[in-house]
CSV table of C-alpha atoms in Angstrom, one decimal:
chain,number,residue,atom,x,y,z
A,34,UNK,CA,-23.6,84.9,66.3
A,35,UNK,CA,-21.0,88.0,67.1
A,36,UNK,CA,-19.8,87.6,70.8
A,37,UNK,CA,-21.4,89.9,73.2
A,38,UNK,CA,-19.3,92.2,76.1
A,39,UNK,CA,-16.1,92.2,73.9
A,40,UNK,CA,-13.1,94.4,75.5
A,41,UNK,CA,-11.9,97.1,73.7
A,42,UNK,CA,-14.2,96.1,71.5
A,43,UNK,CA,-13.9,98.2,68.1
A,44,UNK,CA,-16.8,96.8,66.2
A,45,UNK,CA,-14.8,94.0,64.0
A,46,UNK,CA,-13.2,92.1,67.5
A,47,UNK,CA,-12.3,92.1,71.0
A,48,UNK,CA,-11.5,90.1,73.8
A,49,UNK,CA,-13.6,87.4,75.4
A,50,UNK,CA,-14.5,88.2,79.2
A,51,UNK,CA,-14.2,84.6,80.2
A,52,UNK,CA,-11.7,82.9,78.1
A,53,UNK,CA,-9.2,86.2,76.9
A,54,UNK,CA,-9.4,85.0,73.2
A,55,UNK,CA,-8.9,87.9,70.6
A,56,UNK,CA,-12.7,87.4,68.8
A,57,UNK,CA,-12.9,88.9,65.1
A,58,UNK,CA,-16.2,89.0,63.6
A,59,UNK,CA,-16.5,89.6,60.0
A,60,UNK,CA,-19.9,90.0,58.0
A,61,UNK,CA,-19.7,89.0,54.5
A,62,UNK,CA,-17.3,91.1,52.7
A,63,UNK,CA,-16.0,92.6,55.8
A,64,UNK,CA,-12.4,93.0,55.9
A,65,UNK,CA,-9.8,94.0,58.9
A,66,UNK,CA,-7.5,97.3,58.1
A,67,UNK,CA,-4.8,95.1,57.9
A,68,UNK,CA,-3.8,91.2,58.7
A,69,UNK,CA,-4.5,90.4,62.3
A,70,UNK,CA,-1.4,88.3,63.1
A,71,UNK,CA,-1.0,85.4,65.6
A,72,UNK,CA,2.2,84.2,65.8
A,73,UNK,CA,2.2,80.3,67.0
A,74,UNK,CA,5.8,78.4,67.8
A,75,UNK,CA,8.1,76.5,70.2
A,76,UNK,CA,11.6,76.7,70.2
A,77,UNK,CA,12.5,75.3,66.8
A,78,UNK,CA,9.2,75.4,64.4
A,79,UNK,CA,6.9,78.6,63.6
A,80,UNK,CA,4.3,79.8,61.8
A,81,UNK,CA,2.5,83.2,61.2
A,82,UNK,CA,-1.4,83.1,60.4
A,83,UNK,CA,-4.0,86.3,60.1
A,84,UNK,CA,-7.6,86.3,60.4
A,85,UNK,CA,-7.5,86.3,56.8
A,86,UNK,CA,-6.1,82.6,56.4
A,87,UNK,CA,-3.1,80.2,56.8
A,88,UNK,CA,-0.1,82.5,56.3
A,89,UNK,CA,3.3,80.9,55.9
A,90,UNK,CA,5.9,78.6,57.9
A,91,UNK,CA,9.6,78.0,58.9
A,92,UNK,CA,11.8,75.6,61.0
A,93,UNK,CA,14.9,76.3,62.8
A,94,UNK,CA,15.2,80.0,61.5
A,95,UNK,CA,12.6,82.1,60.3
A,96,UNK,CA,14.8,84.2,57.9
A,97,UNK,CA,16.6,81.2,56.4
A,98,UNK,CA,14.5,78.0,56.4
A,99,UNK,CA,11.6,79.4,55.8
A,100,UNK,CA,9.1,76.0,54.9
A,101,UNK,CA,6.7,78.5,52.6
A,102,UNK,CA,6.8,82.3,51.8
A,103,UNK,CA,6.0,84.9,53.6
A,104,UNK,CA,5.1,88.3,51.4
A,105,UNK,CA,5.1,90.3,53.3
A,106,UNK,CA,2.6,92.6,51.9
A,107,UNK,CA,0.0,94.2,54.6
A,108,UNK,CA,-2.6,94.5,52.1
A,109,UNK,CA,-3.4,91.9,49.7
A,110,UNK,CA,-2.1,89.3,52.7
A,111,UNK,CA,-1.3,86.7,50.1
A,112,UNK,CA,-1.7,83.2,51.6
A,113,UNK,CA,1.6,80.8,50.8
A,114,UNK,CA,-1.3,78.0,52.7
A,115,UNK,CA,-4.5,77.4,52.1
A,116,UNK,CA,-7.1,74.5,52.9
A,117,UNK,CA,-10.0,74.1,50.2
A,118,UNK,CA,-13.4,71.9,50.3
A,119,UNK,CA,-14.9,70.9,47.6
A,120,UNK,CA,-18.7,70.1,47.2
A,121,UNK,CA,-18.5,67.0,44.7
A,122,UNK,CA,-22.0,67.0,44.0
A,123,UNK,CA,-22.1,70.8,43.1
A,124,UNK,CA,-18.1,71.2,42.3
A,125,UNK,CA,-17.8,74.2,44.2
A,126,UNK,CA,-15.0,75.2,45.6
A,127,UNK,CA,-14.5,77.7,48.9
A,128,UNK,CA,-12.2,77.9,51.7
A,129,UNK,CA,-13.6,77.9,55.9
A,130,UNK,CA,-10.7,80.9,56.0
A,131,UNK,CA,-11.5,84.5,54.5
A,132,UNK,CA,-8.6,84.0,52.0
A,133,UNK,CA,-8.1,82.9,49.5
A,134,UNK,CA,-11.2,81.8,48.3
A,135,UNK,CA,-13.7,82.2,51.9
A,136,UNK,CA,-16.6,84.4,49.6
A,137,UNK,CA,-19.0,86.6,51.3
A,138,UNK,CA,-20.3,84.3,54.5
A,139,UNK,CA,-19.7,85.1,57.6
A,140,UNK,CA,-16.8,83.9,59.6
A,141,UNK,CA,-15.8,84.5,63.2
A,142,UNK,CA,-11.8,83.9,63.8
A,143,UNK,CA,-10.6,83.7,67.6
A,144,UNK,CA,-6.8,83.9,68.0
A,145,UNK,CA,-5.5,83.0,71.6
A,146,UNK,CA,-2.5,82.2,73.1
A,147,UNK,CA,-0.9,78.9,71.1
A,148,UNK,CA,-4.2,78.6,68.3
A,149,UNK,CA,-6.3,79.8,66.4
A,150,UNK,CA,-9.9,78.9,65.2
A,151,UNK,CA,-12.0,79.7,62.3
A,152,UNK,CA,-15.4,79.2,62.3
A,153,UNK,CA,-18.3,79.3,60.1
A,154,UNK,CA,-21.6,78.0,58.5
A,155,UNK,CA,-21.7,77.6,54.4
A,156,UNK,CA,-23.1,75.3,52.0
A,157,UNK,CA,-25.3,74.0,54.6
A,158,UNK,CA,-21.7,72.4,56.9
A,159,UNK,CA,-20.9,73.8,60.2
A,160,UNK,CA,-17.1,74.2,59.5
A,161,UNK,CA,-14.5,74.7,62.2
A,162,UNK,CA,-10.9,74.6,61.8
A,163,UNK,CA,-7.9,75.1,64.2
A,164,UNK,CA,-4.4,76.1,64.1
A,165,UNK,CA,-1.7,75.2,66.3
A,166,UNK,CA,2.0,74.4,66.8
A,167,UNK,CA,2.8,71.4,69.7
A,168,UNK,CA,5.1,72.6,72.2
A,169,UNK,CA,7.5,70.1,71.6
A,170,UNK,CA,7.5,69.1,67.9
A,171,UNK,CA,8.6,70.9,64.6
A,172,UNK,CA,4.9,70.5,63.4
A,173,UNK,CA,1.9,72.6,62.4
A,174,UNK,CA,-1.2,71.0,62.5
A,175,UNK,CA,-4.7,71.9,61.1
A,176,UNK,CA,-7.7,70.2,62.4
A,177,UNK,CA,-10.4,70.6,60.7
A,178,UNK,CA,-14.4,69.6,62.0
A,179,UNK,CA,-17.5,69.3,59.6
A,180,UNK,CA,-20.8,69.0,61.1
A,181,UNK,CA,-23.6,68.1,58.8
A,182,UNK,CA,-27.0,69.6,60.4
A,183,UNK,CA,-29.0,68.7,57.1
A,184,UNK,CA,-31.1,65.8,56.2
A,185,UNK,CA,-29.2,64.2,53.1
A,186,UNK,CA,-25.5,62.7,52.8
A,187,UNK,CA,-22.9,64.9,51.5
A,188,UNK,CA,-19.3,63.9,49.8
A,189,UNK,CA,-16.3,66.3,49.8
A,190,UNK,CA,-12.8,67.1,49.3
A,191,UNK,CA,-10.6,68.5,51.8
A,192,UNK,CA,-7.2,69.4,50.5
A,193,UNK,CA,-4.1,71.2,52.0
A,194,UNK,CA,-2.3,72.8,49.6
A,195,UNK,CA,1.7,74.6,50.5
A,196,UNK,CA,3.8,76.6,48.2
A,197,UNK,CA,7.1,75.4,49.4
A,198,UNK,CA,10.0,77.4,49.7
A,199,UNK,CA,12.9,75.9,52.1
A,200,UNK,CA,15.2,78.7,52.2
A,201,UNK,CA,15.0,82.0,52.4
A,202,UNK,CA,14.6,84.1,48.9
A,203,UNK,CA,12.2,82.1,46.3
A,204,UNK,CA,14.6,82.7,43.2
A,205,UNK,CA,17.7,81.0,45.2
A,206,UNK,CA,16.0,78.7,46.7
A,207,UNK,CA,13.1,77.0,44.9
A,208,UNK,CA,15.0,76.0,41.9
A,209,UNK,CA,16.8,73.2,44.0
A,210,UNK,CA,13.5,72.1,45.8
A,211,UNK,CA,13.3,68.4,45.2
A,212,UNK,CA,9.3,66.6,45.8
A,213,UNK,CA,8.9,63.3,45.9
A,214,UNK,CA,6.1,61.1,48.3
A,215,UNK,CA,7.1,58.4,50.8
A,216,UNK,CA,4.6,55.8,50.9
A,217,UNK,CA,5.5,54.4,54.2
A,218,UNK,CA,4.4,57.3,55.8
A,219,UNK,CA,2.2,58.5,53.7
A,220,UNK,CA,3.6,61.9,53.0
A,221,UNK,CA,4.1,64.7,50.5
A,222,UNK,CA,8.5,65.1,51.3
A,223,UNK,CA,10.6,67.9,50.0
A,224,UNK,CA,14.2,69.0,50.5
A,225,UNK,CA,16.4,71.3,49.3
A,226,UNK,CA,20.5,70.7,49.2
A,227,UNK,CA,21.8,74.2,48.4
A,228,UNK,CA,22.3,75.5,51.9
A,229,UNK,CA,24.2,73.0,53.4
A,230,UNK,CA,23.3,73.9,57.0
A,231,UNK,CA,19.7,73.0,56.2
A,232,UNK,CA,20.7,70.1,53.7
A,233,UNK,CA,19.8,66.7,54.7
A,234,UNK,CA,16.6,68.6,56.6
A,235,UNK,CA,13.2,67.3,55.0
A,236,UNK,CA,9.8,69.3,54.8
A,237,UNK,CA,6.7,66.9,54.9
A,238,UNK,CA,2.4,67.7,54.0
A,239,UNK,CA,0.7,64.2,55.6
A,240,UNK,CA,-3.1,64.2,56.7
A,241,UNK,CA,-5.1,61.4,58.7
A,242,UNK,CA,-7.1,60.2,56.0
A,243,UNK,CA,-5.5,58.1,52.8
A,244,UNK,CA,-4.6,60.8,49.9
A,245,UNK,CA,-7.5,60.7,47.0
A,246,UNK,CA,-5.3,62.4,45.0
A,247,UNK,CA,-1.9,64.2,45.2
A,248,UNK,CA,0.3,66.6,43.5
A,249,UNK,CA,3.7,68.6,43.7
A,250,UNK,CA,3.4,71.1,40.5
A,251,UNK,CA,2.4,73.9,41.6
A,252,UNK,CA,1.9,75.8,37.8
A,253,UNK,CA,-0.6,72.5,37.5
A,254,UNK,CA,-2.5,72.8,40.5
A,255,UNK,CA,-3.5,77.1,40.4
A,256,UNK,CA,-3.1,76.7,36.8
A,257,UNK,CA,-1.9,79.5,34.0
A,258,UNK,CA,-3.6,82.4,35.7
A,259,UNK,CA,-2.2,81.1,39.5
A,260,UNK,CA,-5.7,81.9,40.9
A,261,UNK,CA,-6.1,80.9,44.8
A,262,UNK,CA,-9.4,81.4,44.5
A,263,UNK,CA,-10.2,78.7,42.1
A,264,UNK,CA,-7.1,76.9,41.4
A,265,UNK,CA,-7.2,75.0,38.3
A,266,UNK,CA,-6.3,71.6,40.0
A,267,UNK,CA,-9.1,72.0,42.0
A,268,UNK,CA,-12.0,72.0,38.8
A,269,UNK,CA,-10.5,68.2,37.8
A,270,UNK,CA,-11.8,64.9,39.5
A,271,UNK,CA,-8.4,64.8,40.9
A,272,UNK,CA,-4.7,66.1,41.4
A,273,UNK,CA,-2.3,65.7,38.3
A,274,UNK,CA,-0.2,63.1,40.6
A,275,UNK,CA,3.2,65.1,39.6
A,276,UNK,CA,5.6,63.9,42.5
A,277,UNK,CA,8.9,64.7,41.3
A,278,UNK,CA,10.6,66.7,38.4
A,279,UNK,CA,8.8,69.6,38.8
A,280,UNK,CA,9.6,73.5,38.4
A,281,UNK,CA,7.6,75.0,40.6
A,282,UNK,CA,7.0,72.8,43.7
A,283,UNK,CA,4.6,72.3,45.9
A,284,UNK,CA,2.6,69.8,48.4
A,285,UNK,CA,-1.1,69.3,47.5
A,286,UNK,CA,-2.6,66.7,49.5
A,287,UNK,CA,-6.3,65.9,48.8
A,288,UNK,CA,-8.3,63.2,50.8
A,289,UNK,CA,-12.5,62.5,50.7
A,290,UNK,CA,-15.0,62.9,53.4
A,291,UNK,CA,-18.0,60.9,53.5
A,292,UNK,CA,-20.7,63.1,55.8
A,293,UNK,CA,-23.8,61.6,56.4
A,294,UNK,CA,-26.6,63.5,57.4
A,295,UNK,CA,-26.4,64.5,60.9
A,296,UNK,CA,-22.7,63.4,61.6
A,297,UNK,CA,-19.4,65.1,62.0
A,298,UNK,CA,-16.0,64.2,60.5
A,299,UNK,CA,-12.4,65.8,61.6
A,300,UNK,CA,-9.3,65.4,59.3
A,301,UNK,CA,-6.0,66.4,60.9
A,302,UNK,CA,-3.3,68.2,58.2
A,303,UNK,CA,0.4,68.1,59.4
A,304,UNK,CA,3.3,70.4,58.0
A,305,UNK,CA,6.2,70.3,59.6
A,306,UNK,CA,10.0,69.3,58.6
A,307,UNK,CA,12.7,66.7,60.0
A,308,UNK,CA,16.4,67.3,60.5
A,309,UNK,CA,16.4,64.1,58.0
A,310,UNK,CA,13.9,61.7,56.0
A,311,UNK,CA,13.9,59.3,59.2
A,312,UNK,CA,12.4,62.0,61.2
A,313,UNK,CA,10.1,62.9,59.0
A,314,UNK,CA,8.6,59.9,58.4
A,315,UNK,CA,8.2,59.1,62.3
A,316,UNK,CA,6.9,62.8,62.5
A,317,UNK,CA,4.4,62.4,59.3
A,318,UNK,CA,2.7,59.1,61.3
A,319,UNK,CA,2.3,60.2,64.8
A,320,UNK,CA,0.9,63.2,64.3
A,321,UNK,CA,-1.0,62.4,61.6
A,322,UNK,CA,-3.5,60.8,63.6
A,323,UNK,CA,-7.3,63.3,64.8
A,324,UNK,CA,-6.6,61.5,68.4
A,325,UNK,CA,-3.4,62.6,69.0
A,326,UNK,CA,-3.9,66.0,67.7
A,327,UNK,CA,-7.3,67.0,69.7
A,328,UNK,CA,-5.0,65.8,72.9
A,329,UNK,CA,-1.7,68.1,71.9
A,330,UNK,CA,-4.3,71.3,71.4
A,331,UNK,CA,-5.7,70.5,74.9
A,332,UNK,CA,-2.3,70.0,75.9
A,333,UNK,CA,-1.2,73.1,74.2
């Protein structure tokens, strides 16, 4: 239901009168004029996300280190992150953000001050998922909550999917991205030697559910036509499981949801990035972990 007594409301968003959230309202098929940014950060990890989706991330310095691309194009607001479901009984495939793959149902997007929330109801799930960088850590975490209001079980696929960059212009940079999975801490890893101010630094993808599946080939997981909206990947059982060696890198980390009639699951995502593999690894575990994240956003 759209939000009543909006602010300045101009008929696709407003502000809340009690809370002072930034409410967007979008019918299906409804589009802003442009991305409606929120910028979320601390003093050493960032990231930019629209109403559209996911947008892109960076550590230490947003020019330089960026952890995934930013395109900076106002209209076709390209997302360098996404998070997809999957139904596995019917296969299909959407998205609980507009982009890239959100469809025509109706979502309502609040931005506020350190988050933002997507919201919606498709394929029978009451799906919510939330944004937010901790004050304190060089994380970005995604919590995402499935409510099932129907009368039968239903098994998914969640997976977080980031094009990773780790420096500052993708032909420089990429090439030298090397993927790789720890199994300690259960994360996607990447680095990337060739600027040696950023060198021994080391990007991570975890989640707070054991990987179904995994992969770091990004040509493998959108496939030849490197569609977003159905990624190639994303039509097998599983992810390839291409961890290292690979020329176009990426993090795809998949896990399964059980969701029995009436219940609700949550699933925590973490992106974030170490000064070294250590760090990561003591990053990846503590925040992935639905507990510790739901107290950080209250927190936040």
């Amino acid at each position: 239901m759209r939000p009543e007594n909006l602010a300045f409301d101009n008929s696709l968003g407003g502000f809340t009168p009690t809370e002072g959230d930034y409410a967007i309202h979008l019918e299906g098929g409804q589009v802003t004029p442009a991305p409606w940014c929120n910028v979320l950060g601390n003093e050493s990890f960032g990231t930019i996300v629209s109403e559209a989706g996911l947008g892109f991330s960076w550590c230490i310095n947003s020019g330089e280190h960026r952890l995934t691309p930013c395109s900076n194009d106002p209209v076709a607001d390209p997302q360098s992150e996404a998070l997809y479901l999957r139904d596995e009984e019917t296969a299909h495939i959407w998205t609980p953000t507009p982009l890239p793959a959100g469809g025509d149902a109706t979502c309502q997007i609040r931005h506020r001050a350190g988050a933002t929330t997507w919201q919606r109801h498709e394929e029978g799930l009451e799906q919510r998922l939330t944004v937010f960088v901790p004050p304190d850590a060089p994380v970005k975490l995604a919590l995402l909550t499935l409510t099932n209001p129907g009368n039968r079980d239903r098994r998914l696929t969640v997976t977080y999917y980031a094009q990773w960059l780790l420096g500052s212009m993708s032909n420089t940079a990429r090439p030298h991205v090397v993927c790789g999975f720890d199994f300690e801490s259960r994360a996607l890893i990447a680095r990337n030697g060739w600027n040696p101010e950023f060198g021994n630094r080391t990007a991570f993808l975890a989640a707070s559910r054991p990987p179904h599946s995994l992969t770091c080939d990004r040509r493998a997981f959108l496939g030849r036509q490197g569609d977003p909206a159905r990624p190639t990947g994303l039509t097998a059982w599983g992810l390839d499981g291409a961890l290292s060696d690979v020329a176009d890198p990426c993090a795809a980390f998949q896990v399964h949801i059980d969701l029995a009639a009436g219940a609700t699951e949550e699933v925590v995502f973490v992106l974030g990035d170490g000064s070294d593999p250590a760090e990561a690894a003591r990053l990846a575990v503590h925040w992935s972990d639905v507990e510790t994240a739901k107290q950080a956003l209250v927190e936040n």
